[in-house]
Short mmCIF file of C-alpha atoms and ligand atoms in Angstrom, two decimals:
data_model
loop_
_atom_site.label_atom_id
_atom_site.label_comp_id
_atom_site.label_asym_id
_atom_site.label_seq_id
_atom_site.Cartn_x
_atom_site.Cartn_y
_atom_site.Cartn_z
CA MET A 1 163.51 -61.46 -13.65
CA ILE A 2 166.14 -63.43 -14.31
CA MET A 3 166.96 -63.59 -18.17
CA VAL A 4 168.50 -66.98 -19.98
CA PRO A 5 169.38 -66.20 -22.53
CA LEU A 6 168.26 -69.67 -25.11
CA ARG A 7 170.84 -70.26 -28.42
CA GLU A 8 168.63 -71.22 -31.43
CA SER A 9 170.21 -74.42 -32.19
CA VAL A 10 168.59 -74.93 -28.43
CA MET A 11 165.37 -73.09 -28.81
CA ILE A 12 162.73 -74.99 -27.58
CA ARG A 13 159.31 -75.12 -29.29
CA PRO A 14 157.02 -73.74 -27.45
CA CYS A 15 154.36 -76.31 -26.22
CA SER A 16 150.92 -75.83 -23.72
CA LEU A 17 152.97 -77.40 -20.91
CA CYS A 18 155.99 -74.84 -20.96
CA LEU A 19 153.61 -72.68 -21.38
CA ALA A 20 152.13 -73.19 -18.40
CA ILE A 21 155.05 -73.44 -16.39
CA ALA A 22 156.47 -70.28 -17.59
CA VAL A 23 153.16 -68.63 -16.58
CA SER A 24 153.56 -69.98 -12.76
CA LEU A 25 156.68 -69.25 -12.95
CA VAL A 26 156.55 -65.68 -13.44
CA SER A 27 153.01 -64.88 -11.64
CA SER A 28 155.09 -66.61 -8.48
CA LEU A 29 157.98 -63.80 -8.91
CA ILE A 30 155.44 -61.40 -9.03
CA ARG A 31 153.39 -62.84 -6.11
CA ALA A 32 156.90 -63.02 -3.83
CA GLU A 33 157.09 -59.12 -4.23
CA ASP A 34 154.07 -58.49 -1.85
CA LYS A 35 153.61 -62.23 0.08
CA PRO A 36 155.81 -63.92 1.97
CA VAL A 37 156.20 -66.68 -0.39
CA GLN A 38 159.16 -69.39 0.01
CA SER A 39 161.85 -68.77 -2.17
CA LYS A 40 163.64 -72.34 -3.62
CA GLY A 41 166.31 -72.81 -6.20
CA LEU A 42 165.30 -69.77 -7.75
CA VAL A 43 168.91 -67.06 -7.52
CA ASP A 44 166.18 -63.88 -8.67
CA THR A 45 164.08 -64.35 -5.70
CA PRO A 46 165.07 -62.47 -2.83
CA PRO A 47 164.96 -64.26 0.34
CA VAL A 48 162.24 -64.04 2.96
CA PRO A 49 163.55 -63.36 6.45
CA SER A 50 163.27 -67.30 7.95
CA SER A 51 162.40 -67.27 11.42
CA ARG A 52 162.47 -69.22 14.77
CA PRO A 53 160.82 -69.12 18.16
CA PHE A 54 162.67 -66.81 20.83
CA GLY A 55 161.04 -67.58 24.11
CA LYS A 56 157.42 -67.13 25.48
CA LEU A 57 156.72 -63.63 26.94
CA PRO A 58 155.42 -64.25 31.01
CA ASP A 59 151.23 -63.72 29.64
CA GLY A 60 152.27 -66.71 27.98
CA ARG A 61 152.44 -65.45 24.02
CA GLU A 62 155.22 -66.26 21.77
CA ALA A 63 157.73 -64.52 20.73
CA THR A 64 159.29 -64.78 17.27
CA LEU A 65 163.20 -64.29 16.04
CA TYR A 66 163.42 -63.38 12.07
CA THR A 67 166.47 -63.16 10.73
CA LEU A 68 167.16 -60.92 7.31
CA GLU A 69 170.33 -62.42 5.36
CA VAL A 70 171.61 -61.05 1.82
CA PRO A 71 173.88 -63.40 -0.04
CA GLY A 72 177.12 -60.78 0.31
CA GLY A 73 176.66 -61.68 4.46
CA TRP A 74 174.83 -59.35 5.69
CA ARG A 75 172.67 -60.18 9.27
CA ALA A 76 169.82 -58.68 10.47
CA THR A 77 167.76 -60.30 13.68
CA ILE A 78 164.65 -58.88 14.23
CA THR A 79 162.30 -59.61 17.63
CA ASP A 80 158.38 -59.12 17.47
CA PHE A 81 159.29 -58.64 21.10
CA GLY A 82 159.33 -54.31 20.95
CA ALA A 83 160.15 -54.26 17.61
CA ILE A 84 163.35 -55.50 18.41
CA VAL A 85 166.66 -55.42 15.94
CA THR A 86 168.94 -58.00 18.65
CA SER A 87 171.99 -58.71 16.12
CA PHE A 88 173.41 -57.04 12.83
CA HIS A 89 176.05 -58.66 11.48
CA VAL A 90 179.01 -57.16 9.03
CA PRO A 91 180.91 -59.53 6.93
CA PRO A 92 184.44 -59.18 6.60
CA ARG A 93 186.17 -57.88 4.41
CA GLU A 94 188.61 -59.84 2.10
CA ASP A 95 191.64 -59.12 4.25
CA ASP A 96 189.97 -59.28 7.53
CA PRO A 97 192.30 -61.79 8.90
CA THR A 98 189.43 -63.26 10.89
CA GLY A 99 187.44 -63.61 8.26
CA LYS A 100 184.31 -63.64 10.77
CA PRO A 101 181.08 -61.53 9.95
CA VAL A 102 181.18 -59.00 13.74
CA ASP A 103 178.19 -57.99 15.48
CA VAL A 104 177.85 -53.67 15.67
CA VAL A 105 174.87 -53.80 18.21
CA LEU A 106 174.03 -54.22 22.06
CA GLY A 107 171.88 -56.72 23.37
CA PHE A 108 170.28 -59.95 25.05
CA ASP A 109 170.98 -63.31 23.24
CA LEU A 110 167.33 -64.23 25.10
CA LEU A 111 164.25 -62.85 25.31
CA ASP A 112 164.14 -62.49 28.80
CA GLY A 113 166.83 -59.72 28.73
CA TYR A 114 164.63 -57.55 26.54
CA VAL A 115 161.35 -58.65 28.90
CA ALA A 116 163.14 -56.92 32.15
CA VAL A 117 164.09 -53.45 32.37
CA HIS A 118 167.00 -52.59 29.92
CA PRO A 119 167.74 -48.74 27.78
CA TYR A 120 165.95 -50.06 25.14
CA PHE A 121 167.74 -51.63 23.09
CA GLY A 122 167.37 -51.98 19.57
CA ALA A 123 163.55 -51.41 19.67
CA ILE A 124 161.12 -49.01 18.57
CA CYS A 125 159.99 -46.73 20.87
CA GLY A 126 156.82 -45.19 21.29
CA ARG A 127 154.18 -43.59 21.25
CA CYS A 128 156.35 -40.81 21.77
CA ALA A 129 160.21 -41.10 21.47
CA ASN A 130 162.26 -39.18 24.02
CA ARG A 131 161.45 -36.78 27.02
CA ILE A 132 157.56 -34.65 27.16
CA ALA A 133 158.14 -32.77 30.20
CA ARG A 134 156.62 -32.66 33.33
CA GLY A 135 154.15 -36.03 31.27
CA GLU A 136 151.26 -34.14 30.25
CA PHE A 137 150.53 -31.96 27.50
CA VAL A 138 147.41 -30.87 26.66
CA LEU A 139 145.13 -31.02 22.86
CA ALA A 140 142.81 -30.20 21.34
CA GLY A 141 141.69 -28.05 24.73
CA LYS A 142 141.77 -31.78 26.86
CA THR A 143 145.33 -32.36 29.18
CA TYR A 144 146.55 -35.98 28.58
CA ARG A 145 148.88 -37.59 31.57
CA LEU A 146 151.64 -39.42 31.14
CA ALA A 147 153.78 -41.95 33.31
CA THR A 148 156.37 -39.69 34.49
CA ASN A 149 159.21 -42.54 34.49
CA ASN A 150 162.49 -40.31 34.23
CA GLY A 151 162.49 -38.01 36.69
CA PRO A 152 159.43 -35.70 36.71
CA ASN A 153 159.29 -36.62 32.78
CA HIS A 154 158.24 -39.14 30.31
CA LEU A 155 160.65 -41.09 28.78
CA HIS A 156 159.81 -42.53 25.07
CA GLY A 157 156.07 -44.20 25.26
CA GLY A 158 156.25 -45.10 28.83
CA LEU A 159 156.09 -48.17 31.73
CA LYS A 160 155.15 -50.27 28.75
CA GLY A 161 155.97 -48.05 25.73
CA PHE A 162 156.09 -49.84 22.35
CA ASP A 163 159.62 -51.10 22.85
CA LYS A 164 157.31 -53.50 25.41
CA LYS A 165 154.49 -55.17 23.39
CA LEU A 166 154.45 -57.77 21.42
CA TRP A 167 154.81 -56.40 17.77
CA LYS A 168 152.74 -58.50 14.56
CA ALA A 169 155.26 -59.05 12.03
CA THR A 170 155.04 -60.18 8.09
CA PRO A 171 158.48 -61.23 6.75
CA LYS A 172 158.61 -60.30 2.89
CA ALA A 173 160.68 -60.44 0.05
CA THR A 174 160.81 -57.77 -1.77
CA ASP A 175 162.69 -56.17 -4.36
CA ARG A 176 164.87 -54.25 -2.14
CA GLY A 177 165.86 -57.34 -0.65
CA PRO A 178 163.90 -59.01 3.05
CA ALA A 179 162.25 -57.11 4.77
CA LEU A 180 160.22 -57.69 8.06
CA GLU A 181 156.50 -55.44 7.95
CA LEU A 182 155.21 -54.52 11.80
CA GLU A 183 152.29 -53.80 12.77
CA LEU A 184 151.19 -52.56 16.03
CA VAL A 185 147.36 -51.26 17.77
CA SER A 186 148.18 -48.94 20.26
CA PRO A 187 144.29 -48.78 21.25
CA ASP A 188 142.95 -44.74 22.86
CA GLY A 189 143.81 -44.77 26.05
CA ASP A 190 147.24 -46.49 25.69
CA GLU A 191 150.31 -45.46 28.00
CA GLY A 192 147.27 -42.30 29.10
CA TYR A 193 147.96 -41.28 25.21
CA PRO A 194 144.62 -40.35 23.42
CA GLY A 195 143.45 -41.66 19.65
CA ARG A 196 143.49 -45.91 18.95
CA LEU A 197 147.16 -45.49 17.00
CA VAL A 198 147.93 -48.26 14.55
CA ALA A 199 151.53 -48.25 13.93
CA LYS A 200 153.83 -49.78 11.29
CA VAL A 201 157.06 -50.30 11.63
CA VAL A 202 159.27 -52.43 8.17
CA TYR A 203 163.09 -52.96 8.19
CA THR A 204 164.23 -53.94 5.02
CA LEU A 205 168.08 -55.06 4.67
CA THR A 206 169.29 -54.39 0.83
CA PRO A 207 171.94 -56.81 -0.80
CA SER A 208 174.51 -53.34 -0.11
CA GLY A 209 173.60 -54.02 3.37
CA GLU A 210 171.84 -51.22 3.49
CA PHE A 211 169.46 -51.14 6.16
CA ILE A 212 166.23 -49.05 5.96
CA VAL A 213 163.48 -48.21 8.53
CA GLU A 214 160.48 -46.93 7.45
CA MET A 215 157.42 -46.01 9.80
CA SER A 216 154.75 -44.84 9.92
CA ALA A 217 151.32 -44.62 11.96
CA THR A 218 147.74 -43.72 11.46
CA THR A 219 144.71 -42.60 14.09
CA ASP A 220 141.42 -42.66 14.52
CA GLU A 221 141.49 -38.95 17.32
CA PRO A 222 143.52 -36.11 17.59
CA THR A 223 147.51 -36.96 19.30
CA ILE A 224 151.30 -37.36 19.01
CA VAL A 225 153.69 -39.16 17.71
CA ASN A 226 156.97 -39.78 17.34
CA LEU A 227 159.13 -43.15 17.15
CA ALA A 228 162.62 -43.60 17.26
CA HIS A 229 165.17 -46.81 16.34
CA HIS A 230 166.57 -46.96 19.18
CA SER A 231 170.25 -49.29 18.76
CA TYR A 232 173.26 -49.00 20.60
CA TRP A 233 176.28 -49.04 17.74
CA ASN A 234 179.89 -50.04 18.28
CA LEU A 235 181.80 -50.75 14.67
CA ALA A 236 183.97 -52.21 16.31
CA GLY A 237 181.81 -55.02 17.77
CA GLN A 238 179.48 -55.63 20.66
CA ALA A 239 182.06 -56.74 23.29
CA SER A 240 184.73 -54.57 22.50
CA ALA A 241 184.14 -51.65 25.69
CA SER A 242 183.71 -48.47 24.32
CA ILE A 243 183.00 -46.06 21.77
CA LYS A 244 186.24 -43.13 22.79
CA ASP A 245 187.64 -43.72 19.77
CA HIS A 246 185.42 -43.98 17.20
CA GLU A 247 185.07 -40.84 14.76
CA LEU A 248 181.96 -39.17 14.29
CA VAL A 249 180.22 -36.40 12.17
CA VAL A 250 176.69 -35.28 12.91
CA HIS A 251 175.40 -32.74 9.73
CA ALA A 252 173.84 -30.25 12.23
CA ASP A 253 175.26 -26.97 13.06
CA ARG A 254 172.81 -26.16 16.39
CA TYR A 255 172.14 -28.78 18.91
CA LEU A 256 169.33 -28.31 21.24
CA PRO A 257 170.84 -27.51 25.55
CA VAL A 258 168.66 -29.41 28.00
CA ASP A 259 168.20 -28.90 31.94
CA ALA A 260 168.86 -30.49 34.74
CA THR A 261 166.16 -33.26 33.70
CA SER A 262 167.18 -33.27 30.31
CA ILE A 263 164.37 -31.38 29.14
CA PRO A 264 165.01 -29.03 26.38
CA THR A 265 165.71 -25.31 27.13
CA GLY A 266 164.04 -24.38 24.50
CA ALA A 267 167.15 -22.60 22.54
CA PHE A 268 168.94 -23.84 19.30
CA ALA A 269 172.92 -23.19 20.54
CA PRO A 270 175.70 -23.54 18.38
CA VAL A 271 177.95 -26.71 18.22
CA GLU A 272 180.64 -24.14 17.43
CA GLY A 273 183.63 -23.99 20.26
CA THR A 274 181.64 -26.03 22.57
CA SER A 275 182.58 -30.57 22.68
CA PHE A 276 178.95 -31.13 20.88
CA ASP A 277 180.79 -30.24 18.06
CA PHE A 278 180.70 -32.65 15.13
CA ARG A 279 180.28 -30.42 11.79
CA PRO A 280 181.97 -32.25 8.55
CA GLU A 281 183.70 -29.36 8.26
CA ARG A 282 186.19 -30.40 10.51
CA LYS A 283 189.97 -30.84 10.09
CA THR A 284 190.67 -33.38 12.35
CA PRO A 285 187.58 -36.30 13.22
CA SER A 286 186.44 -35.64 16.56
CA ARG A 287 186.13 -39.00 18.37
CA CYS A 288 183.24 -39.51 20.98
CA PHE A 289 186.28 -39.48 23.99
CA ARG A 290 186.39 -35.17 23.32
CA ALA A 291 182.10 -35.36 24.13
CA ILE A 292 182.78 -37.90 27.07
CA GLU A 293 185.99 -36.17 28.72
CA THR A 294 183.43 -33.34 29.46
CA LEU A 295 180.45 -32.01 31.12
CA PRO A 296 177.64 -30.97 29.70
CA PRO A 297 176.17 -27.47 30.36
CA ASN A 298 173.59 -27.77 33.01
CA ALA A 299 174.11 -30.82 33.85
CA PRO A 300 173.51 -31.93 38.02
CA PRO A 301 177.32 -33.18 39.20
CA GLY A 302 177.29 -36.83 39.14
CA THR A 303 176.16 -36.80 35.77
CA PRO A 304 177.24 -39.24 33.38
CA ARG A 305 179.15 -38.29 30.86
CA GLY A 306 179.00 -38.08 27.35
CA VAL A 307 176.81 -36.62 24.48
CA ASP A 308 172.77 -37.08 25.54
CA HIS A 309 171.44 -34.60 22.84
CA ALA A 310 169.40 -33.58 20.02
CA TYR A 311 170.74 -32.09 16.57
CA VAL A 312 169.14 -29.83 14.65
CA ILE A 313 169.50 -32.12 11.08
CA ARG A 314 171.56 -29.59 8.48
CA ASP A 315 169.10 -27.45 5.90
CA TRP A 316 166.05 -29.97 7.28
CA ARG A 317 162.87 -29.18 5.38
CA PRO A 318 159.33 -30.86 6.15
CA ASP A 319 159.40 -32.03 2.45
CA GLY A 320 159.78 -36.08 3.19
CA GLU A 321 164.02 -35.95 1.80
CA LEU A 322 166.41 -38.11 2.87
CA ARG A 323 169.13 -36.50 4.47
CA ARG A 324 172.58 -36.55 5.96
CA ALA A 325 172.08 -36.66 9.38
CA ALA A 326 175.71 -38.86 10.49
CA VAL A 327 178.92 -40.78 10.37
CA LEU A 328 180.24 -42.81 12.62
CA ARG A 329 184.03 -44.55 11.72
CA ASP A 330 185.48 -47.31 13.82
CA PRO A 331 189.14 -46.49 12.89
CA GLY A 332 190.35 -49.69 13.71
CA SER A 333 188.30 -51.34 11.67
CA GLY A 334 187.58 -48.98 9.05
CA ARG A 335 184.20 -49.26 9.83
CA THR A 336 181.60 -46.76 9.07
CA LEU A 337 177.93 -46.37 9.26
CA GLU A 338 176.02 -43.30 8.01
CA ILE A 339 172.62 -42.63 8.99
CA LEU A 340 170.19 -40.70 6.59
CA THR A 341 166.81 -39.30 7.55
CA ASP A 342 163.34 -36.94 6.68
CA GLN A 343 163.95 -36.16 10.27
CA PRO A 344 164.82 -32.88 11.81
CA SER A 345 166.86 -34.15 15.12
CA ILE A 346 169.24 -36.77 15.80
CA GLN A 347 169.43 -37.76 19.59
CA VAL A 348 173.01 -38.75 20.14
CA TYR A 349 173.12 -40.30 23.39
CA MET A 350 176.87 -42.06 24.19
CA ALA A 351 175.00 -44.62 26.32
CA ASN A 352 176.58 -42.42 29.23
CA PHE A 353 173.94 -44.95 31.51
CA LEU A 354 175.13 -48.09 31.16
CA ASP A 355 176.91 -49.05 34.41
CA ARG A 356 178.12 -52.35 33.52
CA SER A 357 175.08 -53.78 35.87
CA LEU A 358 173.48 -55.07 32.25
CA THR A 359 175.02 -58.70 30.69
CA GLY A 360 174.53 -58.83 27.41
CA LYS A 361 175.03 -60.93 24.19
CA ASP A 362 177.96 -63.50 24.50
CA GLY A 363 178.10 -62.55 28.45
CA VAL A 364 179.53 -59.59 27.37
CA VAL A 365 179.27 -56.68 30.49
CA TYR A 366 178.39 -53.00 29.31
CA GLY A 367 179.94 -50.35 30.47
CA PRO A 368 179.45 -46.41 30.16
CA ASN A 369 179.68 -45.39 26.57
CA ALA A 370 179.72 -49.18 25.57
CA ALA A 371 177.50 -47.99 22.52
CA ILE A 372 175.94 -45.25 21.14
CA CYS A 373 172.85 -44.52 20.03
CA LEU A 374 171.69 -42.37 17.00
CA GLU A 375 168.11 -41.81 16.95
CA THR A 376 166.54 -39.78 14.26
CA GLN A 377 162.89 -38.25 15.33
CA ASN A 378 161.49 -35.11 15.86
CA PHE A 379 162.78 -32.38 18.69
CA PRO A 380 162.43 -34.28 22.40
CA ASP A 381 159.06 -32.42 24.32
CA SER A 382 158.02 -30.25 21.10
CA ILE A 383 154.66 -30.97 21.92
CA HIS A 384 155.59 -28.17 24.38
CA HIS A 385 157.05 -26.13 21.39
CA PRO A 386 154.07 -24.17 19.04
CA ASP A 387 156.76 -23.15 16.86
CA TRP A 388 158.44 -26.68 16.71
CA PRO A 389 158.07 -29.40 13.80
CA SER A 390 154.45 -30.36 14.65
CA VAL A 391 154.42 -33.91 16.55
CA ARG A 392 151.12 -34.10 16.08
CA LEU A 393 148.98 -36.49 14.55
CA ASP A 394 144.98 -36.67 12.82
CA PRO A 395 142.49 -38.99 11.91
CA GLY A 396 143.02 -39.16 7.50
CA GLN A 397 146.75 -37.71 8.73
CA THR A 398 150.16 -39.99 7.86
CA TYR A 399 152.87 -39.55 10.39
CA ARG A 400 155.57 -41.20 8.27
CA HIS A 401 159.80 -41.44 9.22
CA THR A 402 162.07 -43.11 7.45
CA MET A 403 165.50 -43.10 8.47
CA VAL A 404 168.78 -45.61 6.17
CA HIS A 405 171.30 -47.04 7.46
CA ARG A 406 174.30 -46.96 4.92
CA PHE A 407 177.71 -49.29 5.91
CA THR A 408 180.82 -49.63 4.85
CA ARG A 409 182.96 -52.45 6.17
C1 LIG B 501 167.66 -41.76 25.28
C2 LIG B 501 167.52 -40.85 26.10
C3 LIG B 501 168.53 -41.47 27.10
C4 LIG B 501 168.42 -42.97 27.89
C5 LIG B 501 168.40 -43.44 27.19
C6 LIG B 501 167.70 -44.74 27.51
O1 LIG B 501 168.68 -42.21 23.83
O2 LIG B 501 168.17 -39.87 25.18
O3 LIG B 501 168.58 -40.09 27.61
O4 LIG B 501 167.46 -42.14 28.16
O5 LIG B 501 167.46 -43.18 26.02
O6 LIG B 501 168.88 -44.88 28.72
#
């Protein structure tokens, strides 16, 4: 709370009106931490996200677009459809001649783009992000069959995953900054998954531009869950065509090789000596183009190039601690993005499948490697690897996943 020092000479004698005003001011500040209260004129009250209609879904329901903004100029827009981050603006540095903020995520101007088929731009993927081999699994003795929407496999929650659902949004002012809380009730049997899952995502923007994504879920029956945030980053700006020149550090010594259908083979292979090596110790920073120019092992001919693999985060333990996962840098602008997480893995995906068939914000046509996704999560296809960290969630347990995006401009 702001402390206004009063000089003795101007000390005001307490009177009942002053007390009443003071009490109501203090209580409104306390309320601001847990309720969406509009702040008006109080410098120290964190701003509440503003909102505007974002359009109608095919079933007639309205989607809303929320803006999280902090005084330094950092700004994120998020829609309750798919819990999608539609833009993220980094403010200009003092020496930037353009003086303009830059939008560093791919996406669409209108809701329609997100309702149509698209590769999960900015979305929360669930109930189980990434792939499940053959779209089936056994849990508590029962076999479950899911949609096979990626060749023979299940990907990112199925045909109507969490990226295609309308979440319930609550904008909040918190002491860390403006936040948007989103909740989704995924009924028993949703896309073939068992149990009624209540999923929650909280996006928070701090005054220094830290963008925090906190995901959680509970269930009333044994189920599986692995949520992932799927923003497509291009630190040179969403319109700048390619991340080939971006430098990348991944805090991982091993990665998960995959078969011809992108399912992990079960091995944890060393990155050393491969084009997957983005370790922090490398003397010269690794640029993305090295990997983009190399066809990964096992990739069938014709596979678009670039990394699309899970990395094993160094020193991971199931202790809920945040660890460094990756650092991305655009050498042109000097902008960097560091990602921290409590998850065991990060899927690095260099937008290999973008093929100029999608027109995004400001009419920009997105081609191969126009961005990079840095998706923290549990290992893909973990349900088929009993010795890997488990994706199983039982009643009474809470799934938790935090990822922090730290920017320098
Ligand atoms: C993920 C996968 C990729 C691709 C994209 C969406 O990140 O790893 O193979 O399916 O999503 O296009």
